Amino acid sequence: MVSLAVIVERKNSMSIVIKTLNIPTKVREKINTELRLVDTRIRQGEHGNLRCSRSLKQRQCNLYRNLPGTGAKWASRPLGVRRHAKLDQSDALWLMRSPAVQAFAIHIDASQLERKWSREKGVGTFARGSIGEYTRIIDEHPLINLHGNEDLLEAFEQFQNLSDKTQQQLLELHKYANAERDDVLADKLRRKNIAESKIPMMVNVSSAFTANAFNVEDPGSPGGVRRALFPTISRINHSCMPNAHTYYDPLSGKMTCHTLSGIQPGEEILISYFSILLTRQKRQERAATWKFVCKCPACEGGSLTERTRSDLQVMRAEHDVVTNKSVDAQQAQNHVHRMNEMLKTVSDDKWLRPQLPIAYDQMASSFMMLFEATNELSLLQSIQENLVNSTTAEANIIGTESFATSKRREKLQAFEKVAKQIEVEG
C-alpha cells in the first residue's frame, strides 16, 4: 500500500491536508506518472486530462480525473497543483463542507524518512528530502494499545499476535536499563504462575513498552486515557521547540505526525513529548521520566521562549477568569486587545502552531463577550472569522478528518446558524 493525500494550494496562504487514502500498489506507478506530468502540462498549457486556466503563472487548473482503483475524484473547483498543499480560509471551508470534493497529490511516506545518529540524542528520525509545512509524514496504528486498567499480560498477548518481523521491530526500540525494576517484574510474573521460559521475553516487551508508549486521550477508554506504542513515531526525538506535531485520533485509532514548518533535507524531525507551555523546570522534570535531560535551544538558554510560554499561560488564565464574569463594554474591549496580543505572540513562532486553534477560539469567545456587551452586529463577522481560523489551524496540524477538527467544524456551523438568526431578528 502507498499513502496518498488530498492536497491543494493557493498563493499566500496556509497549508492543509484534507484527506488520506490507501492506494493499492498495483496502481501506484500509474498514479505517480500522472502526477509527475501535472506540472509539465500546466507549464506547456496542454489541456489533456487537465483543464488549465490561461494564467499559467498562477498554476491554477480544474481537475476532473478519477483516480483508478480508488473511487475518488479530483475536484472541479479551481485549485493549485503542487506537491505540498496550501489553501486559503474560503477554500478550507468549502472543501471541509463538501465531502464529495477531493483533490489529490502524492503524500509523504516512510521512505522519505531515515534513522541515523543525532548529536546528544542517540538515534533520531531525519528527512531524506525537502518536506513542506503542514505535511502529514506519519499515519499509523499502535502495535500495542492498552486501556488504563489493562496490564503487562494484555500487552504481551497483543505482542504475540504480531508478525515475527513486527515483533523484532518492537524489540529493537530503545529500552531503559533498570535491573532492579526487571527483577521486581519477573517476581510478579512468577507469582502469577507464568512459565519461567516466557518471563525474559515478557520483561523485554514491558521495558520496550514503558520506554516508548504514549499516553493518549480516548473518551471511550476507562479514565479517558490509553497507553499506546507507535513504532515509527516512538523513534522521533523530543524538542521543546518542535518542528512536527503528533495527534491521536480516537475515531480512527491512529496517531498522525504533521510538520509545523518546512523541513530541509537532512534535518531532524522533532516533536514535543509534553506541553510546550510548561516552564523549563517542569519540562526537565517530565523529560526525566523518559530518562533524558533536554538540551534543546529553549532549555539551553532560550529566555525569550520562556517569557513567551509564561505570557501565554498568564493570558489564558486571565481569559478563563474574564469570560466567567459579567463585564462592561470597555472591559470587554480591553480583553479583546489583550487576546489579540496573545494571538500575535502565538503566530510569530512556528513551534507554537499547535496553540493556534486554542488562541483563535479564545479570540472568538472574546469577541462574543464584546458582542454581548454592545450588541454590535458587525462583531458577528469577527467571531466567525476566528472560528474559521481555529478550524483551519486545527486541520493544518492534525487533518480535516480528525475528531478534534470535526468538533471545531460543528462549533463553527452551530455559530453560523445562530448568527443568521440574530441578523434576521436584528
mmCIF file of N, CA, C and O in Angstrom, residues 14-18 87-97 134 343 353-362 364 383-416:
data_model
loop_
_atom_site.group_PDB
_atom_site.id
_atom_site.type_symbol
_atom_site.label_atom_id
_atom_site.label_comp_id
_atom_site.label_asym_id
_atom_site.label_seq_id
_atom_site.Cartn_x
_atom_site.Cartn_y
_atom_site.Cartn_z
ATOM 1 N N MET A 14 -2.160 29.282 4.072
ATOM 2 C CA MET A 14 -1.657 28.199 4.887
ATOM 3 C C MET A 14 -1.866 26.855 4.211
ATOM 4 O O MET A 14 -2.674 26.703 3.310
ATOM 5 N N SER A 15 -1.102 25.851 4.661
ATOM 6 C CA SER A 15 -1.204 24.510 4.106
ATOM 7 C C SER A 15 -2.235 23.695 4.852
ATOM 8 O O SER A 15 -2.535 23.960 5.998
ATOM 9 N N ILE A 16 -2.735 22.663 4.199
ATOM 10 C CA ILE A 16 -3.685 21.783 4.870
ATOM 11 C C ILE A 16 -3.755 20.443 4.144
ATOM 12 O O ILE A 16 -3.686 20.392 2.927
ATOM 13 N N VAL A 17 -3.829 19.369 4.868
ATOM 14 C CA VAL A 17 -4.091 18.057 4.290
ATOM 15 C C VAL A 17 -5.565 17.755 4.503
ATOM 16 O O VAL A 17 -6.043 17.738 5.625
ATOM 17 N N ILE A 18 -6.288 17.505 3.444
ATOM 18 C CA ILE A 18 -7.734 17.357 3.527
ATOM 19 C C ILE A 18 -8.157 15.906 3.747
ATOM 20 O O ILE A 18 -9.098 15.621 4.436
ATOM 21 N N LEU A 87 -3.893 26.383 1.041
ATOM 22 C CA LEU A 87 -5.177 26.935 0.652
ATOM 23 C C LEU A 87 -5.570 28.059 1.582
ATOM 24 O O LEU A 87 -5.021 28.187 2.671
ATOM 25 N N ASP A 88 -6.478 28.899 1.121
ATOM 26 C CA ASP A 88 -6.933 29.980 1.974
ATOM 27 C C ASP A 88 -8.158 29.518 2.760
ATOM 28 O O ASP A 88 -8.645 28.408 2.601
ATOM 29 N N GLN A 89 -8.679 30.411 3.613
ATOM 30 C CA GLN A 89 -9.756 30.015 4.523
ATOM 31 C C GLN A 89 -11.027 29.623 3.772
ATOM 32 O O GLN A 89 -11.701 28.659 4.145
ATOM 33 N N SER A 90 -11.368 30.352 2.699
ATOM 34 C CA SER A 90 -12.602 30.034 1.977
ATOM 35 C C SER A 90 -12.500 28.654 1.342
ATOM 36 O O SER A 90 -13.455 27.888 1.338
ATOM 37 N N ASP A 91 -11.330 28.324 0.790
ATOM 38 C CA ASP A 91 -11.150 27.001 0.215
ATOM 39 C C ASP A 91 -11.204 25.931 1.291
ATOM 40 O O ASP A 91 -11.746 24.846 1.083
ATOM 41 N N ALA A 92 -10.619 26.228 2.457
ATOM 42 C CA ALA A 92 -10.619 25.256 3.551
ATOM 43 C C ALA A 92 -12.050 24.897 3.936
ATOM 44 O O ALA A 92 -12.404 23.725 4.056
ATOM 45 N N LEU A 93 -12.877 25.916 4.103
ATOM 46 C CA LEU A 93 -14.259 25.671 4.495
ATOM 47 C C LEU A 93 -15.031 24.975 3.391
ATOM 48 O O LEU A 93 -15.792 24.039 3.632
ATOM 49 N N TRP A 94 -14.824 25.391 2.140
ATOM 50 C CA TRP A 94 -15.538 24.787 1.025
ATOM 51 C C TRP A 94 -15.205 23.301 0.933
ATOM 52 O O TRP A 94 -16.086 22.465 0.747
ATOM 53 N N LEU A 95 -13.933 22.973 1.076
ATOM 54 C CA LEU A 95 -13.526 21.578 0.990
ATOM 55 C C LEU A 95 -14.064 20.756 2.150
ATOM 56 O O LEU A 95 -14.543 19.637 1.971
ATOM 57 N N MET A 96 -14.003 21.332 3.362
ATOM 58 C CA MET A 96 -14.443 20.583 4.525
ATOM 59 C C MET A 96 -15.953 20.338 4.505
ATOM 60 O O MET A 96 -16.439 19.363 5.050
ATOM 61 N N ARG A 97 -16.691 21.257 3.888
ATOM 62 C CA ARG A 97 -18.153 21.116 3.872
ATOM 63 C C ARG A 97 -18.638 20.319 2.670
ATOM 64 O O ARG A 97 -19.822 20.093 2.520
ATOM 65 N N TYR A 134 3.059 21.626 7.325
ATOM 66 C CA TYR A 134 1.734 21.006 7.452
ATOM 67 C C TYR A 134 1.588 19.720 6.629
ATOM 68 O O TYR A 134 0.492 19.350 6.236
ATOM 69 N N LEU A 343 -2.614 36.309 20.425
ATOM 70 C CA LEU A 343 -2.675 35.695 19.110
ATOM 71 C C LEU A 343 -1.443 36.052 18.278
ATOM 72 O O LEU A 343 -0.877 35.202 17.580
ATOM 73 N N ARG A 353 2.620 26.660 16.730
ATOM 74 C CA ARG A 353 1.428 26.466 15.913
ATOM 75 C C ARG A 353 0.383 25.527 16.523
ATOM 76 O O ARG A 353 -0.806 25.705 16.274
ATOM 77 N N PRO A 354 0.773 24.517 17.321
ATOM 78 C CA PRO A 354 -0.266 23.702 17.968
ATOM 79 C C PRO A 354 -1.152 24.494 18.920
ATOM 80 O O PRO A 354 -2.233 24.028 19.289
ATOM 81 N N GLN A 355 -0.703 25.698 19.310
ATOM 82 C CA GLN A 355 -1.506 26.547 20.189
ATOM 83 C C GLN A 355 -2.459 27.458 19.418
ATOM 84 O O GLN A 355 -3.333 28.095 20.020
ATOM 85 N N LEU A 356 -2.309 27.533 18.106
ATOM 86 C CA LEU A 356 -3.135 28.445 17.308
ATOM 87 C C LEU A 356 -4.634 28.136 17.378
ATOM 88 O O LEU A 356 -5.444 29.066 17.497
ATOM 89 N N PRO A 357 -5.067 26.865 17.277
ATOM 90 C CA PRO A 357 -6.509 26.609 17.343
ATOM 91 C C PRO A 357 -7.137 27.152 18.621
ATOM 92 O O PRO A 357 -8.223 27.753 18.590
ATOM 93 N N ILE A 358 -6.455 26.969 19.750
ATOM 94 C CA ILE A 358 -6.978 27.469 21.029
ATOM 95 C C ILE A 358 -6.964 28.991 21.045
ATOM 96 O O ILE A 358 -7.912 29.631 21.515
ATOM 97 N N ALA A 359 -5.888 29.585 20.523
ATOM 98 C CA ALA A 359 -5.772 31.047 20.522
ATOM 99 C C ALA A 359 -6.889 31.688 19.707
ATOM 100 O O ALA A 359 -7.507 32.675 20.135
ATOM 101 N N TYR A 360 -7.154 31.143 18.516
ATOM 102 C CA TYR A 360 -8.245 31.679 17.691
ATOM 103 C C TYR A 360 -9.602 31.457 18.363
ATOM 104 O O TYR A 360 -10.486 32.322 18.299
ATOM 105 N N ASP A 361 -9.776 30.309 19.000
ATOM 106 C CA ASP A 361 -11.027 30.020 19.678
ATOM 107 C C ASP A 361 -11.261 30.997 20.829
ATOM 108 O O ASP A 361 -12.386 31.494 21.025
ATOM 109 N N GLN A 362 -10.208 31.296 21.576
ATOM 110 C CA GLN A 362 -10.340 32.259 22.669
ATOM 111 C C GLN A 362 -10.556 33.670 22.139
ATOM 112 O O GLN A 362 -11.253 34.467 22.767
ATOM 113 N N ALA A 364 -12.282 34.288 19.455
ATOM 114 C CA ALA A 364 -13.705 34.285 19.093
ATOM 115 C C ALA A 364 -14.582 34.501 20.317
ATOM 116 O O ALA A 364 -15.550 35.281 20.276
ATOM 117 N N ILE A 383 -16.284 37.147 15.050
ATOM 118 C CA ILE A 383 -16.408 35.855 15.736
ATOM 119 C C ILE A 383 -16.280 34.720 14.723
ATOM 120 O O ILE A 383 -15.528 33.762 14.931
ATOM 121 N N GLN A 384 -17.006 34.844 13.609
ATOM 122 C CA GLN A 384 -16.973 33.798 12.587
ATOM 123 C C GLN A 384 -15.565 33.632 12.013
ATOM 124 O O GLN A 384 -15.079 32.504 11.841
ATOM 125 N N GLU A 385 -14.893 34.731 11.719
ATOM 126 C CA GLU A 385 -13.539 34.657 11.150
ATOM 127 C C GLU A 385 -12.593 33.908 12.068
ATOM 128 O O GLU A 385 -11.776 33.100 11.604
ATOM 129 N N ASN A 386 -12.697 34.159 13.358
ATOM 130 C CA ASN A 386 -11.798 33.482 14.286
ATOM 131 C C ASN A 386 -12.150 32.012 14.460
ATOM 132 O O ASN A 386 -11.261 31.176 14.646
ATOM 133 N N LEU A 387 -13.441 31.666 14.374
ATOM 134 C CA LEU A 387 -13.826 30.257 14.415
ATOM 135 C C LEU A 387 -13.364 29.534 13.150
ATOM 136 O O LEU A 387 -12.967 28.362 13.205
ATOM 137 N N VAL A 388 -13.418 30.229 12.020
ATOM 138 C CA VAL A 388 -12.885 29.671 10.771
ATOM 139 C C VAL A 388 -11.390 29.424 10.919
ATOM 140 O O VAL A 388 -10.865 28.356 10.569
ATOM 141 N N ASN A 389 -10.674 30.423 11.440
ATOM 142 C CA ASN A 389 -9.227 30.300 11.621
ATOM 143 C C ASN A 389 -8.884 29.163 12.580
ATOM 144 O O ASN A 389 -7.902 28.440 12.392
ATOM 145 N N SER A 390 -9.680 29.022 13.624
ATOM 146 C CA SER A 390 -9.449 27.956 14.593
ATOM 147 C C SER A 390 -9.604 26.588 13.943
ATOM 148 O O SER A 390 -8.779 25.684 14.150
ATOM 149 N N THR A 391 -10.664 26.439 13.132
ATOM 150 C CA THR A 391 -10.912 25.175 12.446
ATOM 151 C C THR A 391 -9.808 24.864 11.448
ATOM 152 O O THR A 391 -9.304 23.741 11.371
ATOM 153 N N THR A 392 -9.408 25.872 10.671
ATOM 154 C CA THR A 392 -8.361 25.690 9.674
ATOM 155 C C THR A 392 -7.025 25.361 10.327
ATOM 156 O O THR A 392 -6.299 24.477 9.866
ATOM 157 N N ALA A 393 -6.694 26.085 11.405
ATOM 158 C CA ALA A 393 -5.432 25.837 12.098
ATOM 159 C C ALA A 393 -5.384 24.422 12.670
ATOM 160 O O ALA A 393 -4.331 23.766 12.660
ATOM 161 N N GLU A 394 -6.523 23.945 13.187
ATOM 162 C CA GLU A 394 -6.582 22.579 13.705
ATOM 163 C C GLU A 394 -6.382 21.571 12.579
ATOM 164 O O GLU A 394 -5.607 20.606 12.715
ATOM 165 N N ALA A 395 -7.077 21.790 11.462
ATOM 166 C CA ALA A 395 -6.965 20.875 10.331
ATOM 167 C C ALA A 395 -5.550 20.833 9.781
ATOM 168 O O ALA A 395 -5.073 19.788 9.330
ATOM 169 N N ASN A 396 -4.864 21.961 9.814
ATOM 170 C CA ASN A 396 -3.490 22.026 9.313
ATOM 171 C C ASN A 396 -2.572 21.052 10.030
ATOM 172 O O ASN A 396 -1.692 20.444 9.420
ATOM 173 N N ILE A 397 -2.740 20.916 11.340
ATOM 174 C CA ILE A 397 -1.762 20.159 12.132
ATOM 175 C C ILE A 397 -2.230 18.766 12.522
ATOM 176 O O ILE A 397 -1.428 17.974 13.028
ATOM 177 N N ILE A 398 -3.526 18.433 12.274
ATOM 178 C CA ILE A 398 -3.975 17.077 12.603
ATOM 179 C C ILE A 398 -4.880 16.473 11.532
ATOM 180 O O ILE A 398 -5.245 15.308 11.632
ATOM 181 N N GLY A 399 -5.256 17.238 10.507
ATOM 182 C CA GLY A 399 -6.077 16.714 9.427
ATOM 183 C C GLY A 399 -7.547 17.076 9.565
ATOM 184 O O GLY A 399 -8.065 17.204 10.672
ATOM 185 N N THR A 400 -8.220 17.243 8.453
ATOM 186 C CA THR A 400 -9.635 17.638 8.474
ATOM 187 C C THR A 400 -10.551 16.506 8.914
ATOM 188 O O THR A 400 -11.670 16.738 9.351
ATOM 189 N N GLU A 401 -10.080 15.255 8.763
ATOM 190 C CA GLU A 401 -10.942 14.121 9.093
ATOM 191 C C GLU A 401 -10.884 13.748 10.565
ATOM 192 O O GLU A 401 -11.571 12.832 11.011
ATOM 193 N N SER A 402 -10.068 14.444 11.345
ATOM 194 C CA SER A 402 -9.861 14.081 12.743
ATOM 195 C C SER A 402 -11.061 14.443 13.621
ATOM 196 O O SER A 402 -11.883 15.295 13.276
ATOM 197 N N PHE A 403 -11.131 13.782 14.758
ATOM 198 C CA PHE A 403 -12.206 14.017 15.716
ATOM 199 C C PHE A 403 -12.200 15.466 16.202
ATOM 200 O O PHE A 403 -13.244 16.120 16.267
ATOM 201 N N ALA A 404 -11.020 15.980 16.561
ATOM 202 C CA ALA A 404 -10.920 17.342 17.094
ATOM 203 C C ALA A 404 -11.338 18.379 16.059
ATOM 204 O O ALA A 404 -12.026 19.356 16.384
ATOM 205 N N THR A 405 -10.917 18.187 14.806
ATOM 206 C CA THR A 405 -11.294 19.135 13.755
ATOM 207 C C THR A 405 -12.796 19.098 13.509
ATOM 208 O O THR A 405 -13.425 20.139 13.299
ATOM 209 N N SER A 406 -13.386 17.913 13.534
ATOM 210 C CA SER A 406 -14.826 17.807 13.312
ATOM 211 C C SER A 406 -15.597 18.535 14.401
ATOM 212 O O SER A 406 -16.636 19.154 14.134
ATOM 213 N N LYS A 407 -15.090 18.505 15.631
ATOM 214 C CA LYS A 407 -15.748 19.214 16.724
ATOM 215 C C LYS A 407 -15.678 20.728 16.509
ATOM 216 O O LYS A 407 -16.647 21.451 16.782
ATOM 217 N N ARG A 408 -14.541 21.207 16.040
ATOM 218 C CA ARG A 408 -14.430 22.651 15.762
ATOM 219 C C ARG A 408 -15.327 23.039 14.592
ATOM 220 O O ARG A 408 -15.923 24.119 14.582
ATOM 221 N N ARG A 409 -15.425 22.174 13.610
ATOM 222 C CA ARG A 409 -16.297 22.460 12.468
ATOM 223 C C ARG A 409 -17.755 22.514 12.899
ATOM 224 O O ARG A 409 -18.530 23.369 12.443
ATOM 225 N N GLU A 410 -18.146 21.598 13.791
ATOM 226 C CA GLU A 410 -19.517 21.609 14.316
ATOM 227 C C GLU A 410 -19.790 22.901 15.086
ATOM 228 O O GLU A 410 -20.883 23.475 14.989
ATOM 229 N N LYS A 411 -18.816 23.351 15.853
ATOM 230 C CA LYS A 411 -18.975 24.594 16.612
ATOM 231 C C LYS A 411 -19.154 25.771 15.666
ATOM 232 O O LYS A 411 -20.003 26.654 15.893
ATOM 233 N N LEU A 412 -18.358 25.809 14.591
ATOM 234 C CA LEU A 412 -18.461 26.873 13.608
ATOM 235 C C LEU A 412 -19.837 26.866 12.945
ATOM 236 O O LEU A 412 -20.485 27.910 12.820
ATOM 237 N N GLN A 413 -20.279 25.703 12.533
ATOM 238 C CA GLN A 413 -21.572 25.611 11.855
ATOM 239 C C GLN A 413 -22.723 25.978 12.787
ATOM 240 O O GLN A 413 -23.697 26.609 12.366
ATOM 241 N N ALA A 414 -22.612 25.594 14.062
ATOM 242 C CA ALA A 414 -23.649 25.958 15.032
ATOM 243 C C ALA A 414 -23.695 27.472 15.215
ATOM 244 O O ALA A 414 -24.772 28.071 15.291
ATOM 245 N N PHE A 415 -22.512 28.118 15.258
ATOM 246 C CA PHE A 415 -22.487 29.567 15.399
ATOM 247 C C PHE A 415 -23.104 30.243 14.183
ATOM 248 O O PHE A 415 -23.850 31.235 14.313
ATOM 249 N N GLU A 416 -22.802 29.748 12.994
ATOM 250 C CA GLU A 416 -23.331 30.374 11.781
ATOM 251 C C GLU A 416 -24.860 30.365 11.770
ATOM 252 O O GLU A 416 -25.497 31.323 11.326
#
